[in-house]
PDB file of C-alpha atoms in Angstrom:
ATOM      1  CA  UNK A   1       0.000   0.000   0.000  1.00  0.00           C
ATOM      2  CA  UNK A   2       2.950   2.193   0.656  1.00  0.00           C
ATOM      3  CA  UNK A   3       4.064   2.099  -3.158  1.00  0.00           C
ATOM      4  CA  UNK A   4       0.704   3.531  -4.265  1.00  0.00           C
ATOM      5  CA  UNK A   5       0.809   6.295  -1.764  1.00  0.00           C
ATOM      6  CA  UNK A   6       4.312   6.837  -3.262  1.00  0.00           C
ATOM      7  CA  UNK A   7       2.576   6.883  -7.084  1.00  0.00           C
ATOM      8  CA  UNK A   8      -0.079   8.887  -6.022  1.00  0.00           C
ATOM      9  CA  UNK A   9       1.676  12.071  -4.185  1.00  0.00           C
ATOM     10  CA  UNK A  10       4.419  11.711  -7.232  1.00  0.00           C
ATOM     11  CA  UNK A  11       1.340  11.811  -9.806  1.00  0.00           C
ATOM     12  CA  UNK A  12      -0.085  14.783  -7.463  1.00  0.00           C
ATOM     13  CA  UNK A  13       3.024  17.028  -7.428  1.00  0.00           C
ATOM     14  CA  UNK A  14       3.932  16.103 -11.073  1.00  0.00           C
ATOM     15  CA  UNK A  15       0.655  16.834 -12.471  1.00  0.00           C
ATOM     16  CA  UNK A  16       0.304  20.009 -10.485  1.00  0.00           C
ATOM     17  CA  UNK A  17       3.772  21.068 -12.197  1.00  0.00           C
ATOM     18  CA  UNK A  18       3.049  20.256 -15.600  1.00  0.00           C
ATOM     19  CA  UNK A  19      -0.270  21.874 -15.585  1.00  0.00           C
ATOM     20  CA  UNK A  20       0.879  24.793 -14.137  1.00  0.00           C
ATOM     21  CA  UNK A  21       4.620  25.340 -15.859  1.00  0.00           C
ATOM     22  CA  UNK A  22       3.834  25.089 -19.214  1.00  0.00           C
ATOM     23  CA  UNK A  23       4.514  28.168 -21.650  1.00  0.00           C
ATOM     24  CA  UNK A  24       1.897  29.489 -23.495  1.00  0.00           C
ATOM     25  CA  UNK A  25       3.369  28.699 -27.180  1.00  0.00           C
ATOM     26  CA  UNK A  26       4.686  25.195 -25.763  1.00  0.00           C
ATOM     27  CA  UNK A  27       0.546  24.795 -24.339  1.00  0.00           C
ATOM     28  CA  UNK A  28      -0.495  25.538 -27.734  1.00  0.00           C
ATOM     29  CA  UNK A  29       1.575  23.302 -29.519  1.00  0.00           C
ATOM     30  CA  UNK A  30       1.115  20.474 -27.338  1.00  0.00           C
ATOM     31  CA  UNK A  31      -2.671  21.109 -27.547  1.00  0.00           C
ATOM     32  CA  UNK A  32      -1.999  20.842 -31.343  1.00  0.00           C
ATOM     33  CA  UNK A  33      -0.245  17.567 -31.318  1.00  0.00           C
ATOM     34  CA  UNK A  34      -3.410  16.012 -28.944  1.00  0.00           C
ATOM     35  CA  UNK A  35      -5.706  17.176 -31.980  1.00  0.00           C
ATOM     36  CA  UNK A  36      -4.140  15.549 -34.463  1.00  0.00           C
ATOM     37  CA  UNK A  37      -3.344  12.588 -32.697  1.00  0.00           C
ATOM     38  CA  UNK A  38      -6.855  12.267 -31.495  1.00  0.00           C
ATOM     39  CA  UNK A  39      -8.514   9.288 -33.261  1.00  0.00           C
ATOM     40  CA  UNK A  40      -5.014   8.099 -34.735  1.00  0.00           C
ATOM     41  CA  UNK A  41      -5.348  10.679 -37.449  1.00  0.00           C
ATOM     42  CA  UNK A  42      -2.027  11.443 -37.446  1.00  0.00           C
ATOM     43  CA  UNK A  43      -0.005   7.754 -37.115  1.00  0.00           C
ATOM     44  CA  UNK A  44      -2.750   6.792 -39.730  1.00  0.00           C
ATOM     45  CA  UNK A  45      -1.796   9.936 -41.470  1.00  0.00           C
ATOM     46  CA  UNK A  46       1.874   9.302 -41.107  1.00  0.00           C
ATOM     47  CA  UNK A  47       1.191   5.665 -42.344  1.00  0.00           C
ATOM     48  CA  UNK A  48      -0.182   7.025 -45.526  1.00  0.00           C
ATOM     49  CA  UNK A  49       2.826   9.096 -46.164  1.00  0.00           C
ATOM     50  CA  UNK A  50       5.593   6.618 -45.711  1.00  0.00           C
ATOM     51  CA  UNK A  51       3.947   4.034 -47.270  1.00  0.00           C
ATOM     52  CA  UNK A  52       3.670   6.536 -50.551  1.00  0.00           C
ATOM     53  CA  UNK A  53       7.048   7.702 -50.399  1.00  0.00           C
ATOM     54  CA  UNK A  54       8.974   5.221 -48.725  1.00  0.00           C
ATOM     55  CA  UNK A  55       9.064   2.322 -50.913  1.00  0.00           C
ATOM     56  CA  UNK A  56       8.906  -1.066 -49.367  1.00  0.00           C
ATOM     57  CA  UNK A  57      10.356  -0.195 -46.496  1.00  0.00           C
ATOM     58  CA  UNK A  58       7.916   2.874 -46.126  1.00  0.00           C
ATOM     59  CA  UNK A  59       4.966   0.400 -46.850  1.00  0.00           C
ATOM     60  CA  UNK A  60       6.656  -1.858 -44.268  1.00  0.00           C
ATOM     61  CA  UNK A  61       6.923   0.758 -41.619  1.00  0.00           C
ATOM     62  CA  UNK A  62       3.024   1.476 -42.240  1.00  0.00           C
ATOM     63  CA  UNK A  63       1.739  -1.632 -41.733  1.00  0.00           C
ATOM     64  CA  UNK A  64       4.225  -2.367 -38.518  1.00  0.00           C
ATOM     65  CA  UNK A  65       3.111   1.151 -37.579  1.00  0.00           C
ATOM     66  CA  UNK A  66      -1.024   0.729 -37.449  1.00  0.00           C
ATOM     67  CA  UNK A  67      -0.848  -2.856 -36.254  1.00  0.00           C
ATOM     68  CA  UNK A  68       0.919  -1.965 -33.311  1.00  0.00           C
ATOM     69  CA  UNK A  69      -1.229   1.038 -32.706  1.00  0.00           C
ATOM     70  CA  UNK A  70      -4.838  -1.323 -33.349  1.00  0.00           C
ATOM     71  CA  UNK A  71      -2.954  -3.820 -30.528  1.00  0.00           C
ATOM     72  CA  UNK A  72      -1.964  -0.925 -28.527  1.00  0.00           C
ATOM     73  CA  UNK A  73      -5.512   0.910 -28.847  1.00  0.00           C
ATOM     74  CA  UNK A  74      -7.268  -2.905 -27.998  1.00  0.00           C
ATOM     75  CA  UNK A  75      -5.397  -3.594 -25.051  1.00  0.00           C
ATOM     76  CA  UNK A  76      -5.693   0.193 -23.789  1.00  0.00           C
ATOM     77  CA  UNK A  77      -8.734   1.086 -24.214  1.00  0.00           C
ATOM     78  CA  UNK A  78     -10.769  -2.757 -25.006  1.00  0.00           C
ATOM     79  CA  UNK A  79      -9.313  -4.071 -21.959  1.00  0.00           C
ATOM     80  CA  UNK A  80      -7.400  -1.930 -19.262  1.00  0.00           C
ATOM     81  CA  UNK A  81      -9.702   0.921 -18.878  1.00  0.00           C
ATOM     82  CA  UNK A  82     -12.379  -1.757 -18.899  1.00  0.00           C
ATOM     83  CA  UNK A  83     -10.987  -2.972 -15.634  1.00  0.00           C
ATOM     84  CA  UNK A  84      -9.244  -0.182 -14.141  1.00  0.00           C
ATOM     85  CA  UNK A  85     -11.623   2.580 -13.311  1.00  0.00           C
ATOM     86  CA  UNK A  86      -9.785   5.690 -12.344  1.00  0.00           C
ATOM     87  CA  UNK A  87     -10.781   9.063 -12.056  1.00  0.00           C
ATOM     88  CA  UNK A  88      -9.220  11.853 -14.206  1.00  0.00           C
ATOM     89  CA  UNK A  89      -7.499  14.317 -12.146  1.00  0.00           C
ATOM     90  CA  UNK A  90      -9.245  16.680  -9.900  1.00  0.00           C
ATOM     91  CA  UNK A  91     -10.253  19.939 -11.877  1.00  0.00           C
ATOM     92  CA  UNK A  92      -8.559  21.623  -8.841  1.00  0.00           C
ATOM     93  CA  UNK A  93      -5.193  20.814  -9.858  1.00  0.00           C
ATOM     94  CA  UNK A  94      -5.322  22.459 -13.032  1.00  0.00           C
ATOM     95  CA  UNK A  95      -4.659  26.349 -13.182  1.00  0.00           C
ATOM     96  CA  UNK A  96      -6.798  26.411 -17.374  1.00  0.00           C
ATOM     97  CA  UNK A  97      -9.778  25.696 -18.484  1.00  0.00           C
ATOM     98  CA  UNK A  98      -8.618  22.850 -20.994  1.00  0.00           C
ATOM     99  CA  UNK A  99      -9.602  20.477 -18.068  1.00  0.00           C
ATOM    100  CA  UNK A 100     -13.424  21.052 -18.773  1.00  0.00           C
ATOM    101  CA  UNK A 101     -12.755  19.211 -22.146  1.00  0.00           C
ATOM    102  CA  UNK A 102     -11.956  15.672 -20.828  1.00  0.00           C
ATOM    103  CA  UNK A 103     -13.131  12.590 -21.409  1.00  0.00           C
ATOM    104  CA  UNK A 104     -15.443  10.738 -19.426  1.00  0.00           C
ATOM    105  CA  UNK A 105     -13.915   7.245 -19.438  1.00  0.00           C
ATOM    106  CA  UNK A 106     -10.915   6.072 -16.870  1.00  0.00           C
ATOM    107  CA  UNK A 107      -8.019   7.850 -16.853  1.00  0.00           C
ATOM    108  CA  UNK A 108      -5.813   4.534 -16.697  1.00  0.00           C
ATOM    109  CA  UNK A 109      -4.150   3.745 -19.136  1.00  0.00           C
ATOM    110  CA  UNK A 110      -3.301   7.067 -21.403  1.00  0.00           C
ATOM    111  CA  UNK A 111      -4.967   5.681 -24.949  1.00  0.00           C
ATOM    112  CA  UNK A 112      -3.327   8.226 -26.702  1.00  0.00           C
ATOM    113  CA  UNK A 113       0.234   7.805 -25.446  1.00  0.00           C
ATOM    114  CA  UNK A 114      -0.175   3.970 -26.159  1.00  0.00           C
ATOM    115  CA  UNK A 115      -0.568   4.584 -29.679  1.00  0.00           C
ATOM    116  CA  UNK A 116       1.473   7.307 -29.771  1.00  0.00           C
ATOM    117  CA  UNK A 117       4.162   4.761 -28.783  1.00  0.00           C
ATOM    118  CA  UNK A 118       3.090   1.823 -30.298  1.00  0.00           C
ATOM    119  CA  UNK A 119       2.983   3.849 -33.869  1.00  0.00           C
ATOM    120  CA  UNK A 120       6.760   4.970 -32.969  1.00  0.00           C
ATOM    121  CA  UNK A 121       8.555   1.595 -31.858  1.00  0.00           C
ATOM    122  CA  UNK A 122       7.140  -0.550 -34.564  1.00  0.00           C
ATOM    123  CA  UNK A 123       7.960   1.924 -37.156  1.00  0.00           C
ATOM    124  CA  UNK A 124      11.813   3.246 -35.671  1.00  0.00           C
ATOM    125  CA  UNK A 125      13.194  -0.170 -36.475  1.00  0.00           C
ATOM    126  CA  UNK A 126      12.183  -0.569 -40.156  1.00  0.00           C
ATOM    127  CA  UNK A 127      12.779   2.972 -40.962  1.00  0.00           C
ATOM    128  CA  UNK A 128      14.934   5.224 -38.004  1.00  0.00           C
ATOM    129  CA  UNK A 129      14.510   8.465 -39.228  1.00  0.00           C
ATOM    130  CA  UNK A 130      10.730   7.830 -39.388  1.00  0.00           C
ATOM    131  CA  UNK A 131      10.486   6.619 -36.010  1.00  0.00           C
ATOM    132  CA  UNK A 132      12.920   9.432 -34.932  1.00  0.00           C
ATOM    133  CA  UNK A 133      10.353  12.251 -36.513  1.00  0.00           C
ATOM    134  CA  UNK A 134       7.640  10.276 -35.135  1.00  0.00           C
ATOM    135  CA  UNK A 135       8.833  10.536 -31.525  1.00  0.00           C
ATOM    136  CA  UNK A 136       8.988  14.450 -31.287  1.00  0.00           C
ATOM    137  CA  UNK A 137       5.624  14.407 -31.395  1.00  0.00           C
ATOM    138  CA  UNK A 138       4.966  10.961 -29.398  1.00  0.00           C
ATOM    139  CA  UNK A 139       6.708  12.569 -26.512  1.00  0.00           C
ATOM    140  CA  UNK A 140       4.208  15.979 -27.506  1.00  0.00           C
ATOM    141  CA  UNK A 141       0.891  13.453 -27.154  1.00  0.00           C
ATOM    142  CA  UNK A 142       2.180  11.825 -23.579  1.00  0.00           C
ATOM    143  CA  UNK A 143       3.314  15.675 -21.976  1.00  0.00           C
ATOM    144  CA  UNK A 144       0.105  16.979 -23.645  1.00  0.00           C
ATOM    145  CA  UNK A 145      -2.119  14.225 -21.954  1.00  0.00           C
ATOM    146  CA  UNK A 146      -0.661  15.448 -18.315  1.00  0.00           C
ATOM    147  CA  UNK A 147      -0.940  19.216 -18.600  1.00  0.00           C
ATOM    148  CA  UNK A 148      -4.179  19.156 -19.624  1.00  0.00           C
ATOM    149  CA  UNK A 149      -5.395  17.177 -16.479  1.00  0.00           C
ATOM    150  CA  UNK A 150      -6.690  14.771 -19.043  1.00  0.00           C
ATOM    151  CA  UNK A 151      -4.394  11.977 -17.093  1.00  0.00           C
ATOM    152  CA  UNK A 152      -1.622  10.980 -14.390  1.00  0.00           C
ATOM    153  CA  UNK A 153       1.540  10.922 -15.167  1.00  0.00           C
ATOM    154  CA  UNK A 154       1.253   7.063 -14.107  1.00  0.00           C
ATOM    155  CA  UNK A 155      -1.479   6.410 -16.349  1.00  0.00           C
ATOM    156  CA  UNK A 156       0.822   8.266 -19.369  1.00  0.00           C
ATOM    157  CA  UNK A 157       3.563   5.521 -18.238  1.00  0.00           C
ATOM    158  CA  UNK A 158       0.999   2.729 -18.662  1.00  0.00           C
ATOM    159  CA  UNK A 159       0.512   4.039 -21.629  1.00  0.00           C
ATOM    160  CA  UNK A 160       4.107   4.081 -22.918  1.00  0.00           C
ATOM    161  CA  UNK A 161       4.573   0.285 -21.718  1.00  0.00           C
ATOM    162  CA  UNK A 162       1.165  -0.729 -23.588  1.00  0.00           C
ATOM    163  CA  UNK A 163       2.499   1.024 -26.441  1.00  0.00           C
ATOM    164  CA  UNK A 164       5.906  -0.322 -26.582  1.00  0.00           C
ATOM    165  CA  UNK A 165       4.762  -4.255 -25.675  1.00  0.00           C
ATOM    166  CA  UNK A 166       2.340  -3.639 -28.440  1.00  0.00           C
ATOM    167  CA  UNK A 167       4.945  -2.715 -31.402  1.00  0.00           C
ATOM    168  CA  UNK A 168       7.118  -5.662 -29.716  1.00  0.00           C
ATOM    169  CA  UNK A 169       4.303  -8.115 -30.150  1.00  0.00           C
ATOM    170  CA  UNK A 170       3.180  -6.717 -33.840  1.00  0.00           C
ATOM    171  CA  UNK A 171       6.919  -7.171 -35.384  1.00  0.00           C
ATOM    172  CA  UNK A 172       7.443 -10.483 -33.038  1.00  0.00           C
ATOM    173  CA  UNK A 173       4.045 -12.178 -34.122  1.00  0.00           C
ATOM    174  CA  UNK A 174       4.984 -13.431 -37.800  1.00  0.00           C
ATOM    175  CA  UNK A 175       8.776 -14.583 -36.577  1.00  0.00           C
ATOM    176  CA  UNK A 176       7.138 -16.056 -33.780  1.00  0.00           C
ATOM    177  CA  UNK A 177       4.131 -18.163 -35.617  1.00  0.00           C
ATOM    178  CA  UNK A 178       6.748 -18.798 -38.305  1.00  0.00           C
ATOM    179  CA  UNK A 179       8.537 -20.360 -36.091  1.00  0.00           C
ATOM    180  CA  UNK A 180       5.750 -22.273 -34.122  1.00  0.00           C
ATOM    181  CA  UNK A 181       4.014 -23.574 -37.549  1.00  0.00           C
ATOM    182  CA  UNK A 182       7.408 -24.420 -39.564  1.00  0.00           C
TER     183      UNK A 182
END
């Protein structure tokens, strides 16, 4: 019980932070990055450009990229928040008015930061520069998700490990039935 206690006043004082410490431009561009990301527009959008420009290993890249994020999306949002209900932040802790525009559902795991992640780990190994312009804003979509009292920083780290385990699993799957089946 003592670890959670830990979690929760390190969420507390982190959130409170964020919230509070972020620039105005940095705010706005982070509240950008959430937008697009919303809905996987913008790894499905990322997807479509890579796989038009980059060839085979572009096309590659896209299809490691959206598997991983329909994994990361099922198991964060089908399952976990299914079985984990936590409440978003209190309103209290955040000095803007961005927290009235929160979702309803649990606020563990971050959905967003999963396939933020996912998108960005199953794509990086195919194609590094991809997954290296894909992280700046990954790492926008995670921060974004804590300042705007839209989630814990612990549920934003739940998020990162679904994400990650999920782009592991999507490239691992083939080798691994290949070698089950052969």
């Amino acid at each position: 019980m003592e670890l959670l206690s830990d979690v929760y006043r390190a969420d507390r004082s982190l959130t409170k932070r964020i919230a509070a410490g972020t620039p105005p431009g940095l705010h706005q561009a982070l509240s950008v990055a959430e937008e697009l990301a919303r809905g996987s527009k913008l790894w499905c959008g990322a997807a479509a450009v890579m796989a038009r420009t980059g060839g085979r290993r572009g096309r590659t890249a896209a299809v490691a990229g959206l598997a991983s994020v329909a994994a990361a999306q099922l198991i964060s949002n089908g399952v976990c928040k299914q079985l984990v209900e936590r409440r978003r932040p209190p309103k209290e802790w955040i000095p803007h008015d961005e927290v009235e525009d929160r979702p309803e559902s649990s606020s563990f795991p971050s959905g967003h930061t999963a396939a933020a992640l996912a998108f960005t780990a199953a794509v990086a190994p195919t194609w590094p520069l991809a997954g290296a312009l894909c992280a700046v804003p990954a790492a926008m979509v995670a921060v974004e998700r804590v300042q705007s009292g839209a989630h814990y920083p612990s549920d934003v780290t739940a998020g990162a490990a679904i994400g990650l385990a999920s782009a592991w699993l999507t490239r691992r799957t083939p080798h691994l039935l290949v070698r089950h089946w052969l």
